[in-house]
XYZ file of N, CA and C in Angstrom:
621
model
N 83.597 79.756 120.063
C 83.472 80.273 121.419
C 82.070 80.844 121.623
N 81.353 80.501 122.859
C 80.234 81.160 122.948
C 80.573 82.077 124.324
N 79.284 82.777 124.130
C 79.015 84.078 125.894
C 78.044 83.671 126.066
N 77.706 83.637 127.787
C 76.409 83.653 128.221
C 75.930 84.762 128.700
N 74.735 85.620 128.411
C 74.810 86.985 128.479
C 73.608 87.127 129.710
N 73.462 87.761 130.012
C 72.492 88.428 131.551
C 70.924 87.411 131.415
N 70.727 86.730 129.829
C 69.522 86.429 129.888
C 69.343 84.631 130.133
N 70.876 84.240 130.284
C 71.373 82.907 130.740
C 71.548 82.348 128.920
N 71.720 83.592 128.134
C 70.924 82.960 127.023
C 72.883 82.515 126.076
N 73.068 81.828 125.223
C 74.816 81.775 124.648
C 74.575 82.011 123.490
N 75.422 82.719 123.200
C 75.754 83.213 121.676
C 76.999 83.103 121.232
N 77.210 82.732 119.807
C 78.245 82.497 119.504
C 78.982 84.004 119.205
N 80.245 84.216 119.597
C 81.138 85.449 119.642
C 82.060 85.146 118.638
N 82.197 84.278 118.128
C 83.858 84.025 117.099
C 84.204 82.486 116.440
N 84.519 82.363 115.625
C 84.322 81.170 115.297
C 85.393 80.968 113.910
N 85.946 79.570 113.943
C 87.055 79.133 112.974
C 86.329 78.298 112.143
N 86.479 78.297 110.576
C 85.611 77.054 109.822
C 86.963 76.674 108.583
N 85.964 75.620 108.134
C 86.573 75.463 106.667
C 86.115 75.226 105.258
N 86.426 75.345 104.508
C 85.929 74.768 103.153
C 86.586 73.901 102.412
N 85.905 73.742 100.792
C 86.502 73.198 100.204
C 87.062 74.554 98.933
N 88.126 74.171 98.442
C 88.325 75.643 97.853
C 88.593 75.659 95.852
N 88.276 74.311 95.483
C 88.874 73.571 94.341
C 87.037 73.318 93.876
N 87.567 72.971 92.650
C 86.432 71.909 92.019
C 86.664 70.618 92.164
N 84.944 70.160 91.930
C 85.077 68.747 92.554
C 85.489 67.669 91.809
N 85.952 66.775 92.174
C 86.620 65.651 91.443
C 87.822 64.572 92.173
N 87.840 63.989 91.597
C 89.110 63.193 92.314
C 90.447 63.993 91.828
N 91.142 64.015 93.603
C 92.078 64.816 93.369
C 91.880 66.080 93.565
N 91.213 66.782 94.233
C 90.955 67.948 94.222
C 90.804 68.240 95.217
N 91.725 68.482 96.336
C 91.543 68.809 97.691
C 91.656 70.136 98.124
N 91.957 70.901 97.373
C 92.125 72.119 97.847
C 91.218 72.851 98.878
N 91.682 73.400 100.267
C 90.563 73.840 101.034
C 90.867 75.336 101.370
N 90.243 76.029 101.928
C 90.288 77.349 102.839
C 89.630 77.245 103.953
N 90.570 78.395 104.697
C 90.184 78.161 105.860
C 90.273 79.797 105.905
N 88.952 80.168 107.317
C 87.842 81.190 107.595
C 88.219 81.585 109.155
N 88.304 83.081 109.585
C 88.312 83.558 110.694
C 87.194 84.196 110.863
N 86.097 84.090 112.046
C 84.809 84.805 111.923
C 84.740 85.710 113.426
N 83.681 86.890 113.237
C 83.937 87.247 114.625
C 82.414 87.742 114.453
N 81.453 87.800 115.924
C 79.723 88.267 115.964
C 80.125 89.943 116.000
N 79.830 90.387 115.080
C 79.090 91.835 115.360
C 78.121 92.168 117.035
N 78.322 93.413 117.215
C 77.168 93.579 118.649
C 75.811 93.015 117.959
N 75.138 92.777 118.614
C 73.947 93.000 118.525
C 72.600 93.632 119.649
N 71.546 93.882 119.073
C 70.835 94.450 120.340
C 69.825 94.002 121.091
N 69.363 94.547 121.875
C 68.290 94.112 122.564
C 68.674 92.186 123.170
N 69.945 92.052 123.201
C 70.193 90.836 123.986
C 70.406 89.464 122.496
N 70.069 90.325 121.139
C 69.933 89.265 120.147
C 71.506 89.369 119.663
N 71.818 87.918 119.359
C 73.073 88.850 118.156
C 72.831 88.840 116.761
N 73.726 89.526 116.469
C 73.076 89.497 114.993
C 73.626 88.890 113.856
N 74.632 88.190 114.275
C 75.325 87.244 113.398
C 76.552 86.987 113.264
N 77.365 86.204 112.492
C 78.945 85.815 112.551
C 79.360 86.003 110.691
N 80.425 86.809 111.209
C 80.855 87.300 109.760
C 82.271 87.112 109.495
N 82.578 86.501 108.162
C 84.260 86.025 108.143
C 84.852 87.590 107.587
N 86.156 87.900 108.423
C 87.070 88.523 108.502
C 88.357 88.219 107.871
N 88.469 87.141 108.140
C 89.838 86.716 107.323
C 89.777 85.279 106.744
N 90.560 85.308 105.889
C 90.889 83.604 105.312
C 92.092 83.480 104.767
N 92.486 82.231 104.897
C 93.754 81.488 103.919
C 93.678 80.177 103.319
N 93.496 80.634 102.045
C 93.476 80.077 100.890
C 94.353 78.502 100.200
N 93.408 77.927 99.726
C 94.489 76.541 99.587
C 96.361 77.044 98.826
N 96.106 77.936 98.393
C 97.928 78.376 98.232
C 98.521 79.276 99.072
N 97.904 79.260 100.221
C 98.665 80.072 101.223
C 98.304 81.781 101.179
N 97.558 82.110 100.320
C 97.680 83.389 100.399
C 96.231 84.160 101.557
N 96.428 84.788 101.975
C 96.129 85.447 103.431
C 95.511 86.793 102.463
N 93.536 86.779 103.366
C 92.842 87.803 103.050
C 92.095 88.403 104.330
N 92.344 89.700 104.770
C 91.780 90.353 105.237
C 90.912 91.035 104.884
N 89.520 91.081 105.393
C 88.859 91.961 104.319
C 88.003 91.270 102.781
N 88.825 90.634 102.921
C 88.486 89.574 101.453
C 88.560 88.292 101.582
N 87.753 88.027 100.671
C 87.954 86.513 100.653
C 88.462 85.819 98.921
N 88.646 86.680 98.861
C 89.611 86.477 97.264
C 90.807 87.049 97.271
N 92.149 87.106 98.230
C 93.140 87.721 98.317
C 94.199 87.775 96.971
N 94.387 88.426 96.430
C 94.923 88.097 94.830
C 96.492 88.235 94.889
N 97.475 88.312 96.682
C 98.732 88.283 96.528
C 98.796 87.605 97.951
N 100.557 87.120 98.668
C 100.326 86.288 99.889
C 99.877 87.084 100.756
N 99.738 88.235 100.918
C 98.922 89.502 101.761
C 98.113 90.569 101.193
N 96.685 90.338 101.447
C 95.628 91.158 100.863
C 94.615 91.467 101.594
N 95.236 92.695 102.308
C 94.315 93.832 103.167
C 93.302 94.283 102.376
N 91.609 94.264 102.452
C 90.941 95.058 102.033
C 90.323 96.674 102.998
N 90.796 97.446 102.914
C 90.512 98.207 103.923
C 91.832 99.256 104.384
N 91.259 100.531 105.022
C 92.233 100.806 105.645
C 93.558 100.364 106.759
N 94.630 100.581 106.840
C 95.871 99.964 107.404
C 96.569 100.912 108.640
N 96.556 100.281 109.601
C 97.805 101.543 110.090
C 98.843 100.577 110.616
N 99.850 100.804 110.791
C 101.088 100.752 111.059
C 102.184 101.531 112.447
N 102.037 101.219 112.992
C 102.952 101.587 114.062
C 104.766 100.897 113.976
N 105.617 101.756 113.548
C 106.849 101.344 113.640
C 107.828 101.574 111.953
N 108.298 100.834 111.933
C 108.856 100.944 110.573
C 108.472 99.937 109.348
N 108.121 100.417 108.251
C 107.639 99.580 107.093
C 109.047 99.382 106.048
N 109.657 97.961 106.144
C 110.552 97.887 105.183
C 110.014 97.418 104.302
N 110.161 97.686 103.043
C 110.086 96.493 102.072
C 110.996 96.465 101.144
N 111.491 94.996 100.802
C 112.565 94.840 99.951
C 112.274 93.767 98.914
N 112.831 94.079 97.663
C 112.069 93.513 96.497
C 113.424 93.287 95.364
N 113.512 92.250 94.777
C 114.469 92.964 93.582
C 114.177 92.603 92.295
N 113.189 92.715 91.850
C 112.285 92.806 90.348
C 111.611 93.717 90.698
N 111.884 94.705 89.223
C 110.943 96.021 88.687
C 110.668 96.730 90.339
N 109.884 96.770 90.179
C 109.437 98.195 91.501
C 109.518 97.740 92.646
N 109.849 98.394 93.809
C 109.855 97.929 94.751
C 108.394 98.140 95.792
N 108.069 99.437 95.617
C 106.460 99.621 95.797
C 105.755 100.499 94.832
N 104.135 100.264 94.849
C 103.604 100.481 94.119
C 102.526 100.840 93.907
N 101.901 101.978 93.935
C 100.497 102.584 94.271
C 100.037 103.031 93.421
N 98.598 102.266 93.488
C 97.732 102.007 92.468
C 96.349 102.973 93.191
N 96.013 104.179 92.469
C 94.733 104.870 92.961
C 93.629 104.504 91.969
N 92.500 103.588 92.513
C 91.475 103.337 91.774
C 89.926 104.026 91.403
N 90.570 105.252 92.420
C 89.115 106.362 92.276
C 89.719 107.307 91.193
N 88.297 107.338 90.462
C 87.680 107.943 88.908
C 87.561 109.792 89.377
N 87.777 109.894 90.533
C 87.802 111.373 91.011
C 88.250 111.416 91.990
N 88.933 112.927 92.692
C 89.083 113.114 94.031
C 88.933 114.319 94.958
N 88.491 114.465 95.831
C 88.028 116.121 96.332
C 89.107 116.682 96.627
N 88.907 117.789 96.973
C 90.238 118.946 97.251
C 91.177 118.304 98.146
N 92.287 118.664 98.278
C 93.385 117.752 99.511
C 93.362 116.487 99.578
N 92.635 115.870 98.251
C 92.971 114.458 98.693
C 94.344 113.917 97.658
N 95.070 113.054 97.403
C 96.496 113.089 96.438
C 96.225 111.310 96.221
N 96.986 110.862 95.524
C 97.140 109.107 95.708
C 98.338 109.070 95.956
N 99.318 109.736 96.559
C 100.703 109.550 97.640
C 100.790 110.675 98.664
N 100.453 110.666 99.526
C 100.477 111.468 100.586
C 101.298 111.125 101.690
N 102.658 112.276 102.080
C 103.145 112.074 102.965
C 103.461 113.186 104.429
N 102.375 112.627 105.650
C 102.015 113.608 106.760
C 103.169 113.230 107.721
N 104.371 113.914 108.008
C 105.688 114.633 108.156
C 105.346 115.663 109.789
N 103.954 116.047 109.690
C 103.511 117.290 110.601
C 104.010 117.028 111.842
N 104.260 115.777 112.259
C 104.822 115.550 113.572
C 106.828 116.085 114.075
N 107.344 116.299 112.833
C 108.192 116.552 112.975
C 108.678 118.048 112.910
N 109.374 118.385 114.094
C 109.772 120.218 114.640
C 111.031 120.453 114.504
N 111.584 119.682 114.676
C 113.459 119.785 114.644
C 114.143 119.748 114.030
N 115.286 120.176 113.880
C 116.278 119.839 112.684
C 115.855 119.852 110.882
N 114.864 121.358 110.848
C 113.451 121.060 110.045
C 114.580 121.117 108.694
N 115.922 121.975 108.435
C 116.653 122.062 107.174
C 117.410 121.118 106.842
N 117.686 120.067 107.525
C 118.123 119.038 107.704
C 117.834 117.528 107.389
N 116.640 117.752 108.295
C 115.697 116.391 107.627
C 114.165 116.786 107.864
N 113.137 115.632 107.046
C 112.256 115.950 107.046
C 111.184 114.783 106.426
N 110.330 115.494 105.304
C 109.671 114.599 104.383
C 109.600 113.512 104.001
N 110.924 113.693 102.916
C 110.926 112.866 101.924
C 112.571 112.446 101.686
N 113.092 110.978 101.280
C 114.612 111.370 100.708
C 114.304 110.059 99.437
N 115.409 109.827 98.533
C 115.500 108.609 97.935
C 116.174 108.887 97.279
N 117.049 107.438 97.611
C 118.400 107.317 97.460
C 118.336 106.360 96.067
N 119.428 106.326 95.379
C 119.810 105.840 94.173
C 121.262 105.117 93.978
N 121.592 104.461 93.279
C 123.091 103.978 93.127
C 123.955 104.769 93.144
N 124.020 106.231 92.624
C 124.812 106.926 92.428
C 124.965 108.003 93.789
N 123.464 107.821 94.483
C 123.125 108.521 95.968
C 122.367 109.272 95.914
N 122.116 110.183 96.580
C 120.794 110.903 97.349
C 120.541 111.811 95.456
N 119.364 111.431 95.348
C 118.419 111.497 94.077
C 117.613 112.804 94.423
N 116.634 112.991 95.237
C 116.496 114.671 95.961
C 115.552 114.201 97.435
N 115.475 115.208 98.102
C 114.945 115.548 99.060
C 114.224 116.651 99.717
N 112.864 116.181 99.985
C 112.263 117.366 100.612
C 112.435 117.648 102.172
N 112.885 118.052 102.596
C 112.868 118.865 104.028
C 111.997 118.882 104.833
N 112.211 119.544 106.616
C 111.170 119.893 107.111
C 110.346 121.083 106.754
N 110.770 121.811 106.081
C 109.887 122.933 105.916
C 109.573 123.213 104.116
N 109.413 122.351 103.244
C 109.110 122.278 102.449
C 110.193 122.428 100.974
N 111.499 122.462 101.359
C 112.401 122.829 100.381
C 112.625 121.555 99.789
N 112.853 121.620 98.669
C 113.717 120.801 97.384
C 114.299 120.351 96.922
N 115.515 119.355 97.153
C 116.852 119.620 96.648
C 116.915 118.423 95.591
N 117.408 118.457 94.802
C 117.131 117.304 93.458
C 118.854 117.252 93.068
N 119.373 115.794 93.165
C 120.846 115.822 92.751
C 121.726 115.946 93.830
N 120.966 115.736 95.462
C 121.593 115.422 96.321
C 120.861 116.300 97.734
N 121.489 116.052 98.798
C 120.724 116.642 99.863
C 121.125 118.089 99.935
N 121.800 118.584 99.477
C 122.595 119.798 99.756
C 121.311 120.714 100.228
N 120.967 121.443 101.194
C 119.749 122.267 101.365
C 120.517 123.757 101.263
N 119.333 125.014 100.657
C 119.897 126.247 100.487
C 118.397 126.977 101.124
N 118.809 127.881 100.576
C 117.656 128.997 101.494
C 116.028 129.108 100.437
N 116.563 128.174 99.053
C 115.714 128.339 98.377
C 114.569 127.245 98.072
N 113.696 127.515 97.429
C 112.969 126.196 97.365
C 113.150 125.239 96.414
N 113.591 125.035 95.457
C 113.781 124.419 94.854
C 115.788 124.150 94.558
N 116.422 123.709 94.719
C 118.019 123.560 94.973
C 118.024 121.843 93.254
N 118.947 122.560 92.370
C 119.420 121.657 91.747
C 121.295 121.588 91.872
N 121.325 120.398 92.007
C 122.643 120.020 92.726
C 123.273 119.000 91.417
N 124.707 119.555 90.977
C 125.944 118.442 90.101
C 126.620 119.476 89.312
N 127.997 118.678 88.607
C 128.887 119.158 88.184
C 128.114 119.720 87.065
N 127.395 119.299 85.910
C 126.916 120.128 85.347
C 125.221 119.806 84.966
N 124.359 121.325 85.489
C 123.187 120.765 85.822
C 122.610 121.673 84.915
N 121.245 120.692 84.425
C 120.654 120.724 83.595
C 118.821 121.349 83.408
N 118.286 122.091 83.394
C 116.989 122.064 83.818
C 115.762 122.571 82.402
N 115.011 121.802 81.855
C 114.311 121.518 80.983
C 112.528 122.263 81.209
N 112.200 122.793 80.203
C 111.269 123.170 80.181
C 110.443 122.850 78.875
N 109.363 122.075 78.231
C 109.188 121.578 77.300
C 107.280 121.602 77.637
N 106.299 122.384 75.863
C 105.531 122.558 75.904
C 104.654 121.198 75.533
N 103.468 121.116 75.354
C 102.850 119.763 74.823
C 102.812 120.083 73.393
N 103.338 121.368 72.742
C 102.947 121.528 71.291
C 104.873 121.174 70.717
N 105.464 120.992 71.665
C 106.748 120.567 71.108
C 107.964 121.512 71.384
N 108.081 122.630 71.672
C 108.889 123.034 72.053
C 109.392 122.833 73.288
N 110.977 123.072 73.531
C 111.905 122.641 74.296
C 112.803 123.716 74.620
N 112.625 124.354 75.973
C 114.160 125.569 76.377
C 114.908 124.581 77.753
N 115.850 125.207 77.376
C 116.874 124.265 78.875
C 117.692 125.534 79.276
N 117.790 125.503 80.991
C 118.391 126.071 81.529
C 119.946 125.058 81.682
N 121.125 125.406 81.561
C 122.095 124.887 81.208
C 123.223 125.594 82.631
N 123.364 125.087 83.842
C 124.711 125.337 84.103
C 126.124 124.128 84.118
N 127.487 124.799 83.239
C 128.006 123.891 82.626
C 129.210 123.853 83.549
N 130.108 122.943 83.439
C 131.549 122.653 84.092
C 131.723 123.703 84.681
N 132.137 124.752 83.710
C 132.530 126.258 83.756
C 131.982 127.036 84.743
N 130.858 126.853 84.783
C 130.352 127.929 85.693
C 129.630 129.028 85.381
N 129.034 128.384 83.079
C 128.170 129.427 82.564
C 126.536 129.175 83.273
N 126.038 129.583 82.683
C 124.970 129.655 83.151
C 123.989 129.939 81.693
N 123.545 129.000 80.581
C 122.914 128.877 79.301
C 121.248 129.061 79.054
N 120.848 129.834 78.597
C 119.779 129.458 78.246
C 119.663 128.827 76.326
N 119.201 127.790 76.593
C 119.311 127.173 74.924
C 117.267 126.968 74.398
N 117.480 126.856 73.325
C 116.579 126.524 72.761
C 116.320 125.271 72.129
N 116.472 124.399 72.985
C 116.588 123.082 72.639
C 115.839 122.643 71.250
N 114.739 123.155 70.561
C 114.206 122.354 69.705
C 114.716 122.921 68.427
N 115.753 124.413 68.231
C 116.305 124.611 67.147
C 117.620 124.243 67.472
N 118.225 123.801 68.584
C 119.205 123.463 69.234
C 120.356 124.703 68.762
N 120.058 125.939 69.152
C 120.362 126.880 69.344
C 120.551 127.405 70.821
N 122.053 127.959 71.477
C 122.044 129.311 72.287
C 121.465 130.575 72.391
N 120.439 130.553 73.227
C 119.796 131.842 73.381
C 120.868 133.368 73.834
N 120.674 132.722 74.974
C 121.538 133.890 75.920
C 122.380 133.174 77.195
N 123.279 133.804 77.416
C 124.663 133.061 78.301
C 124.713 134.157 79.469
N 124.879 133.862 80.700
C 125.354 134.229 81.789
C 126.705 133.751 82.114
N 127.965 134.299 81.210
C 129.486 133.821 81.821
C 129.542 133.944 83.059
N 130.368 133.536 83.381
C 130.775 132.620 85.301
C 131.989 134.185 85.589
N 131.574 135.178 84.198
C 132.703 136.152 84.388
C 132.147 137.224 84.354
N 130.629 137.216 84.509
C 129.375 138.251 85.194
C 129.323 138.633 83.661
N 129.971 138.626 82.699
C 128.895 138.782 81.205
C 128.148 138.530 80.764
N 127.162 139.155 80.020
C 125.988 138.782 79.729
C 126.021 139.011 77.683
N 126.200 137.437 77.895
C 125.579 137.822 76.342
C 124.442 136.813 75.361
């Protein structure tokens, strides 16, 4: 496609090409194909036509690139308006890969901005994920915890099941577990002599 601009003068604005995408030989047809678009340019010049996208003799689709290494390969930032499903059923279903060697203050390699949401903040919110057995934990609108199901409490951190378990373990090897059991004790153990420390009975004793 060309423009004719104020100086009667045409420039090309966008443009479709192709290649060859294989080595040469008999039998070797493989091609790609190129989406291009002109940058502004000034003073009435343009300044050139640059490929944006391509698809590759196996189908795979590059934005950003021209070496797309899966059937969709965005190089660049993404946004999204609406809902992102994805469904997979080998190993992971998604998967984020942070390739910077450093990062400044507030920056994370999973970040999830929630800020738009005011309502129903104990209820829903953040974060949830669900599991075979069901709701695995959830963070809230206002920053609470719940691990072992959605159940929300007044506290920040909420561990939820019949008998729940909570682990504390150093890098030099030691191991304490907070232990609440069927019963309704409440254990502290020493997991690495696999010894009972001290017990909170469900019958306000302390021993």
């Amino acid at each position: 496609n060309t423009y004719n601009n104020t100086n009667n003068t045409f420039y090309k604005v966008g443009g479709m090409g192709g290649g060859k995408e294989t080595t040469l030989g008999d039998g070797q047809w493989g091609g790609y194909l190129s989406f291009f678009t002109t940058s502004d340019g000034t003073a009435g010049a343009a300044s050139g036509m640059f490929e944006h996208m391509r698809i590759t003799a196996d189908g795979r689709v590059g934005i950003g690139t021209t070496n797309p290494g899966n059937l969709l390969d965005v190089a660049g930032d993404t946004d999204i308006t609406g809902q992102l499903v994805v469904s997979h059923d080998v190993n992971y279903v998604a998967k984020f890969v942070n390739t910077a060697t450093s990062m400044s203050n507030n920056n994370y390699a999973l970040m999830v901005n929630n800020s738009s949401h005011t309502s129903n903040m104990t209820a829903a919110g953040a974060m949830a994920v669900d599991v075979n057995s069901g709701r695995a934990f959830t963070i809230n609108g206002i920053g609470r915890v719940s691990i072992g199901g959605d159940l929300q409490s007044a506290n920040t951190l909420t561990l939820t099941g019949s008998a729940t378990e909570f682990d504390i373990n150093n890098t030099s090897g030691k191991r304490y577990r907070f232990n609440c059991d069927t019963s309704g004790n409440l254990k502290f153990e020493d997991k690495t002599g696999g010894t009972e420390v001290m017990r909170f009975a469900s019958s306000n004793n302390v021993g």
